[in-house]
Each structure stands twice: as C-alpha cells, then as structure tokens.
Amino acid sequence: MIMFIKKTTILLFFFSFFLSFCQNKSKPTEIWEPIPNKIDAYNFSIAPSDAVVLFDGKNFSSWVTQYSNQSPKWKINKDGSMTVVNGTGGIKTKQSFGSVQLHIEWKTNENVQNYTGQSRSNSGVFLQQKYEVQILDSYENPTYVNGQTGSVYKQYIPLVNSSKKPGEWQSYDIIFNAPVFDKKNLIKPGYFTVFQNGVLIQNHVQIQGTTTNVGLPKHEAHGNAPLVLQDHCCLAVSYRNIWIRKITD
Ligand code: MG
C-alpha cells in the first residue's frame, strides 16, 4: 500500500511538472477576466430535411481518423452516441465543407475528481480543420476565459457561460462563414456565430487566423476542408446527433 502511494505521488509530481511546462508556454496568451455570467439554458435538436447527417449513432461511415485516414477508433455506445478514446487521435469527416450551419450535441465526463481547468473534458470542434470552437467542462471549472467552453479558442471569449453540469447533454449550433483566399492572401474574412444550448455565445466574430495555443493566430490560405472533432486529453467527451448544412454567403 505504501509503495502504491509512493508511486502515485511520483507520477502526480511528473504530471504536474509536465502541465506547468505546457502552461508556461501558453500563459502569455491566457486571459482570465472578465468572467462571463453563469446562466441556465435548455436545448432541442431536429435535423432539417436538407442537412447532411454526419453521425446518427450507428456507425462512423462519414468519418476517418484525423491524420491517417483510417476507420476511427472511438467508441460507439448503445444509446446512439460516440465517445472519444483518448490517445487514438481526432476524427474528421470524409467530406470537405466551406461555409456551414452545424448542429452537434456533446457531453462532458462526470468523473471530474482530480481534473481541473483545461484537463477536464477537453475536446473541440474544428471547422475546416483549422478553427476551433472549444469544448470543455466549464461548469464551475475556472480556466482562462478565451479557452473555456464556447470560446473561439484563444480568439474570442463566449458572451455568457450556458454550460450544463458534467454528464448532461449539451448542444452547439454553429454558423461558420468560411474565409476566402486568393492563392496566398485573405480576400474575405471568416466569421463564427455560435449558440450553446440555444443561447447566443458568439455573435458574428471575425476569425483572426488558424487556431494556435502558442503565439498569435495567422492566416494560412486553404480551400474547403473536413470538420474535425478533437482528441485532446484526460477525460473523454461523448458526441451524438451531428448534422451540417452547407450555406452560401
Ligand atoms: Mg480543445
């Protein structure tokens, strides 16, 4: 028993050291105030008839692994949801998209003991593989506010915090206006509008560049690209009922 406690203590020490190393690099771009007001929210979801259903609970037929284009190693659950298997990598859609309306439901993990800040159910929705709307357990879990759930990561703080408790299903409805490039140059900026649980949390914010954790975002020219769901770390997030509508703007 004493040996087990000693080993656990050593592991925790190295884990804390690793975390603090990462945090030191990312700290200069963290903003902690003002903290968005906490409000209550409710949600509902029905895929419109012109939507592309990306996940209906049955299989991963619309998805591959983010970097190796193989069948995803994430878990499909009996209740029609899927769960991230940490360490297997993110997943991306086989199809590429430009500007879209996206509906996605997600649930953070209830086993929050010993997890705080960015380590508590960190995932994310990347439009065109580059622009992240953060998913995190932000229910009574302080972190830098431009990295809490509903942030356009390291670019925009959500207007309010409409997060539900860990283990409760939540939703994002995202309107994404894709940036337009002429070879190397940005000729039309991209925008995000985001609803969390039916509440507006991002109001037509202009995308500043590719999401980055260290340093400031920069624009990188690209065309249509897949949607990515992130495998970050520590506590697995679940997803269900994902559909998307192409929009022209
Ligand atoms: Mg994330």
Short mmCIF file of C-alpha atoms and ligand atoms in Angstrom, two decimals:
data_model
loop_
_atom_site.label_atom_id
_atom_site.label_comp_id
_atom_site.label_asym_id
_atom_site.label_seq_id
_atom_site.Cartn_x
_atom_site.Cartn_y
_atom_site.Cartn_z
CA MET A 1 0.00 0.00 0.00
CA ILE A 2 2.80 2.42 0.96
CA MET A 3 4.65 1.56 -2.30
CA PHE A 4 1.47 2.27 -4.27
CA ILE A 5 1.06 5.67 -2.58
CA LYS A 6 4.71 6.50 -3.29
CA LYS A 7 4.40 5.56 -6.97
CA THR A 8 1.20 7.57 -7.30
CA THR A 9 2.87 10.59 -5.66
CA ILE A 10 5.83 10.38 -8.05
CA LEU A 11 3.53 10.09 -11.08
CA LEU A 12 1.47 13.06 -9.92
CA PHE A 13 4.66 15.08 -9.44
CA PHE A 14 5.84 14.43 -13.02
CA PHE A 15 2.36 15.05 -14.40
CA SER A 16 2.20 18.41 -12.56
CA PHE A 17 5.67 19.28 -13.85
CA PHE A 18 4.63 18.47 -17.43
CA LEU A 19 1.45 20.53 -17.10
CA SER A 20 3.29 23.53 -15.68
CA PHE A 21 5.83 23.30 -18.54
CA CYS A 22 2.99 23.45 -21.10
CA GLN A 23 1.21 26.20 -19.19
CA ASN A 24 4.33 28.39 -19.08
CA LYS A 25 4.46 28.42 -22.88
CA SER A 26 0.79 29.17 -23.30
CA LYS A 27 0.38 31.62 -20.38
CA PRO A 28 1.21 34.85 -22.26
CA THR A 29 -1.96 34.46 -24.35
CA GLU A 30 -4.30 33.48 -21.50
CA ILE A 31 -6.98 35.96 -20.40
CA TRP A 32 -8.83 35.30 -17.12
CA GLU A 33 -11.19 38.27 -16.78
CA PRO A 34 -13.94 39.37 -17.22
CA ILE A 35 -15.61 36.04 -16.34
CA PRO A 36 -18.86 35.54 -18.33
CA ASN A 37 -22.07 35.45 -16.23
CA LYS A 38 -23.41 31.96 -15.46
CA ILE A 39 -26.95 31.40 -16.78
CA ASP A 40 -29.32 28.41 -17.18
CA ALA A 41 -30.09 27.05 -20.65
CA TYR A 42 -32.16 24.37 -22.45
CA ASN A 43 -31.80 22.77 -25.84
CA PHE A 44 -33.55 20.76 -28.55
CA SER A 45 -32.48 19.32 -31.89
CA ILE A 46 -34.07 18.07 -35.08
CA ALA A 47 -32.10 17.68 -38.32
CA PRO A 48 -33.74 19.66 -41.13
CA SER A 49 -34.51 17.77 -44.30
CA ASP A 50 -31.70 19.43 -46.30
CA ALA A 51 -28.98 18.59 -43.75
CA VAL A 52 -26.12 16.12 -44.21
CA VAL A 53 -26.30 13.76 -41.23
CA LEU A 54 -22.72 13.15 -40.13
CA PHE A 55 -23.48 10.88 -37.19
CA ASP A 56 -26.75 9.15 -36.38
CA GLY A 57 -25.49 6.77 -33.70
CA LYS A 58 -24.99 3.72 -35.93
CA ASN A 59 -21.50 3.89 -37.45
CA PHE A 60 -18.51 6.01 -38.47
CA SER A 61 -19.30 5.84 -42.19
CA SER A 62 -18.83 9.61 -42.60
CA TRP A 63 -15.55 9.76 -40.62
CA VAL A 64 -11.89 8.78 -40.68
CA THR A 65 -9.01 9.35 -38.28
CA GLN A 66 -7.61 12.86 -38.46
CA TYR A 67 -4.08 12.07 -39.64
CA SER A 68 -4.11 8.52 -41.07
CA ASN A 69 -7.48 8.32 -42.89
CA GLN A 70 -8.36 5.04 -41.18
CA SER A 71 -11.57 3.94 -39.52
CA PRO A 72 -11.95 5.84 -36.22
CA LYS A 73 -11.00 4.02 -33.02
CA TRP A 74 -13.55 5.92 -30.95
CA LYS A 75 -16.34 4.01 -29.22
CA ILE A 76 -19.97 3.81 -30.38
CA ASN A 77 -22.34 3.47 -27.43
CA LYS A 78 -25.67 1.67 -27.15
CA ASP A 79 -27.50 4.95 -26.62
CA GLY A 80 -26.55 6.21 -30.09
CA SER A 81 -23.63 8.35 -29.01
CA MET A 82 -19.89 8.03 -29.58
CA THR A 83 -17.09 8.63 -27.11
CA VAL A 84 -13.55 9.85 -27.69
CA VAL A 85 -10.91 7.21 -26.97
CA ASN A 86 -8.07 9.38 -25.76
CA GLY A 87 -4.78 8.69 -27.50
CA THR A 88 -6.33 7.41 -30.73
CA GLY A 89 -6.40 10.86 -32.30
CA GLY A 90 -9.10 13.15 -33.58
CA ILE A 91 -11.59 12.23 -36.28
CA LYS A 92 -12.54 14.13 -39.41
CA THR A 93 -15.33 13.97 -41.94
CA LYS A 94 -14.68 12.31 -45.28
CA GLN A 95 -16.44 15.24 -46.90
CA SER A 96 -15.00 18.75 -47.13
CA PHE A 97 -17.04 21.84 -46.41
CA GLY A 98 -16.99 25.60 -46.91
CA SER A 99 -19.49 27.79 -45.07
CA VAL A 100 -21.91 25.74 -42.97
CA GLN A 101 -24.52 25.56 -40.26
CA LEU A 102 -23.54 22.78 -37.86
CA HIS A 103 -25.54 21.11 -35.11
CA ILE A 104 -23.67 18.89 -32.67
CA GLU A 105 -24.53 17.50 -29.25
CA TRP A 106 -21.88 16.68 -26.69
CA LYS A 107 -21.47 15.60 -23.09
CA THR A 108 -18.55 16.09 -20.75
CA ASN A 109 -17.37 13.38 -18.37
CA GLU A 110 -18.83 13.11 -14.87
CA ASN A 111 -15.67 11.75 -13.26
CA VAL A 112 -14.19 15.18 -12.59
CA GLN A 113 -12.22 14.33 -9.46
CA ASN A 114 -8.57 15.40 -9.78
CA TYR A 115 -9.22 17.20 -13.07
CA THR A 116 -9.30 20.98 -13.33
CA GLY A 117 -9.02 23.69 -15.94
CA GLN A 118 -8.06 22.55 -19.42
CA SER A 119 -7.71 18.91 -18.38
CA ARG A 120 -11.44 18.50 -17.65
CA SER A 121 -13.09 17.00 -20.77
CA ASN A 122 -11.16 18.94 -23.38
CA SER A 123 -12.20 18.35 -26.96
CA GLY A 124 -13.21 20.75 -29.69
CA VAL A 125 -14.95 21.28 -33.00
CA PHE A 126 -12.58 22.41 -35.75
CA LEU A 127 -14.19 23.93 -38.80
CA GLN A 128 -12.12 23.33 -41.92
CA GLN A 129 -9.59 21.54 -39.64
CA LYS A 130 -8.27 24.94 -38.55
CA TYR A 131 -10.71 26.97 -36.47
CA GLU A 132 -11.66 25.60 -33.07
CA VAL A 133 -14.80 26.18 -31.07
CA GLN A 134 -13.63 24.85 -27.72
CA ILE A 135 -15.37 22.02 -25.88
CA LEU A 136 -14.51 21.80 -22.20
CA ASP A 137 -16.30 21.18 -18.92
CA SER A 138 -16.85 24.83 -17.96
CA TYR A 139 -19.38 24.13 -15.22
CA GLU A 140 -17.71 25.51 -12.08
CA ASN A 141 -14.29 24.90 -13.60
CA PRO A 142 -12.31 28.14 -13.94
CA THR A 143 -9.73 28.48 -16.68
CA TYR A 144 -8.55 31.27 -18.96
CA VAL A 145 -11.80 32.60 -20.42
CA ASN A 146 -10.64 32.66 -24.03
CA GLY A 147 -10.12 28.90 -23.63
CA GLN A 148 -13.31 27.94 -21.78
CA THR A 149 -16.13 26.12 -23.49
CA GLY A 150 -17.75 28.18 -26.25
CA SER A 151 -14.64 30.24 -26.86
CA VAL A 152 -13.27 30.54 -30.35
CA TYR A 153 -10.07 29.21 -28.87
CA LYS A 154 -7.60 31.97 -27.88
CA GLN A 155 -9.55 34.43 -30.06
CA TYR A 156 -12.98 35.18 -28.55
CA ILE A 157 -14.46 34.78 -25.05
CA PRO A 158 -18.07 33.48 -25.07
CA LEU A 159 -20.70 36.15 -24.31
CA VAL A 160 -22.13 34.05 -21.44
CA ASN A 161 -21.46 30.67 -19.87
CA SER A 162 -24.52 28.50 -20.61
CA SER A 163 -22.78 25.26 -19.63
CA LYS A 164 -24.67 22.38 -18.08
CA LYS A 165 -23.35 20.04 -15.41
CA PRO A 166 -20.88 17.28 -16.33
CA GLY A 167 -22.75 14.25 -17.68
CA GLU A 168 -25.65 16.30 -19.13
CA TRP A 169 -26.11 16.53 -22.89
CA GLN A 170 -25.43 19.95 -24.41
CA SER A 171 -25.56 21.36 -27.92
CA TYR A 172 -23.75 23.71 -30.24
CA ASP A 173 -25.39 25.31 -33.22
CA ILE A 174 -22.61 26.94 -35.21
CA ILE A 175 -22.81 29.25 -38.18
CA PHE A 176 -19.46 29.33 -39.90
CA ASN A 177 -18.69 31.70 -42.73
CA ALA A 178 -15.51 30.35 -44.27
CA PRO A 179 -12.65 32.76 -45.03
CA VAL A 180 -11.83 33.19 -48.70
CA PHE A 181 -8.28 33.25 -50.03
CA ASP A 182 -6.78 34.26 -53.35
CA LYS A 183 -3.76 31.94 -53.55
CA LYS A 184 -1.79 33.23 -50.54
CA ASN A 185 -3.88 36.22 -49.46
CA LEU A 186 -7.04 36.56 -47.42
CA ILE A 187 -9.59 38.40 -49.53
CA LYS A 188 -12.66 37.85 -47.34
CA PRO A 189 -12.51 37.13 -43.59
CA GLY A 190 -14.31 34.23 -41.92
CA TYR A 191 -16.85 34.54 -39.10
CA PHE A 192 -18.34 32.44 -36.30
CA THR A 193 -21.78 32.70 -34.75
CA VAL A 194 -22.36 30.08 -32.04
CA PHE A 195 -25.29 29.03 -29.86
CA GLN A 196 -24.72 26.81 -26.82
CA ASN A 197 -27.86 25.11 -25.56
CA GLY A 198 -29.91 27.58 -27.61
CA VAL A 199 -28.14 30.66 -26.24
CA LEU A 200 -26.06 33.01 -28.39
CA ILE A 201 -22.48 32.89 -27.15
CA GLN A 202 -20.53 34.13 -30.22
CA ASN A 203 -22.06 36.86 -32.34
CA HIS A 204 -20.53 37.04 -35.80
CA VAL A 205 -16.94 37.27 -34.60
CA GLN A 206 -14.24 37.66 -37.24
CA ILE A 207 -11.74 34.80 -37.38
CA GLN A 208 -8.20 36.03 -36.77
CA GLY A 209 -6.39 33.04 -38.26
CA THR A 210 -5.68 29.36 -37.69
CA THR A 211 -6.22 28.30 -34.06
CA THR A 212 -2.98 28.13 -32.12
CA ASN A 213 -2.15 27.53 -28.47
CA VAL A 214 1.19 29.34 -28.52
CA GLY A 215 1.56 32.79 -30.02
CA LEU A 216 -0.93 34.71 -32.09
CA PRO A 217 -3.09 33.30 -34.90
CA LYS A 218 -2.07 33.83 -38.51
CA HIS A 219 -3.98 33.31 -41.74
CA GLU A 220 -2.98 30.33 -43.86
CA ALA A 221 -4.56 30.02 -47.29
CA HIS A 222 -6.78 26.97 -47.88
CA GLY A 223 -9.96 25.83 -49.56
CA ASN A 224 -12.83 23.62 -48.41
CA ALA A 225 -11.76 21.13 -45.74
CA PRO A 226 -13.19 18.49 -43.36
CA LEU A 227 -14.76 19.05 -39.98
CA VAL A 228 -12.60 17.69 -37.14
CA LEU A 229 -13.51 16.55 -33.63
CA GLN A 230 -10.53 16.81 -31.33
CA ASP A 231 -8.98 14.16 -29.13
CA HIS A 232 -7.26 16.33 -26.54
CA CYS A 233 -6.71 14.54 -23.27
CA CYS A 234 -7.62 13.40 -19.85
CA LEU A 235 -11.39 12.99 -19.70
CA ALA A 236 -13.34 11.58 -22.65
CA VAL A 237 -16.14 13.62 -24.25
CA SER A 238 -19.15 11.99 -25.96
CA TYR A 239 -20.98 13.17 -29.10
CA ARG A 240 -24.32 12.46 -30.75
CA ASN A 241 -26.76 13.82 -33.35
CA ILE A 242 -24.36 15.66 -35.67
CA TRP A 243 -25.68 17.28 -38.80
CA ILE A 244 -24.49 20.00 -41.12
CA ARG A 245 -25.98 22.28 -43.76
CA LYS A 246 -23.93 23.90 -46.49
CA ILE A 247 -24.60 27.61 -46.78
CA THR A 248 -23.61 30.15 -49.37
CA ASP A 249 -22.56 33.60 -48.31
MG MG B 1 -9.90 21.74 -27.27
#
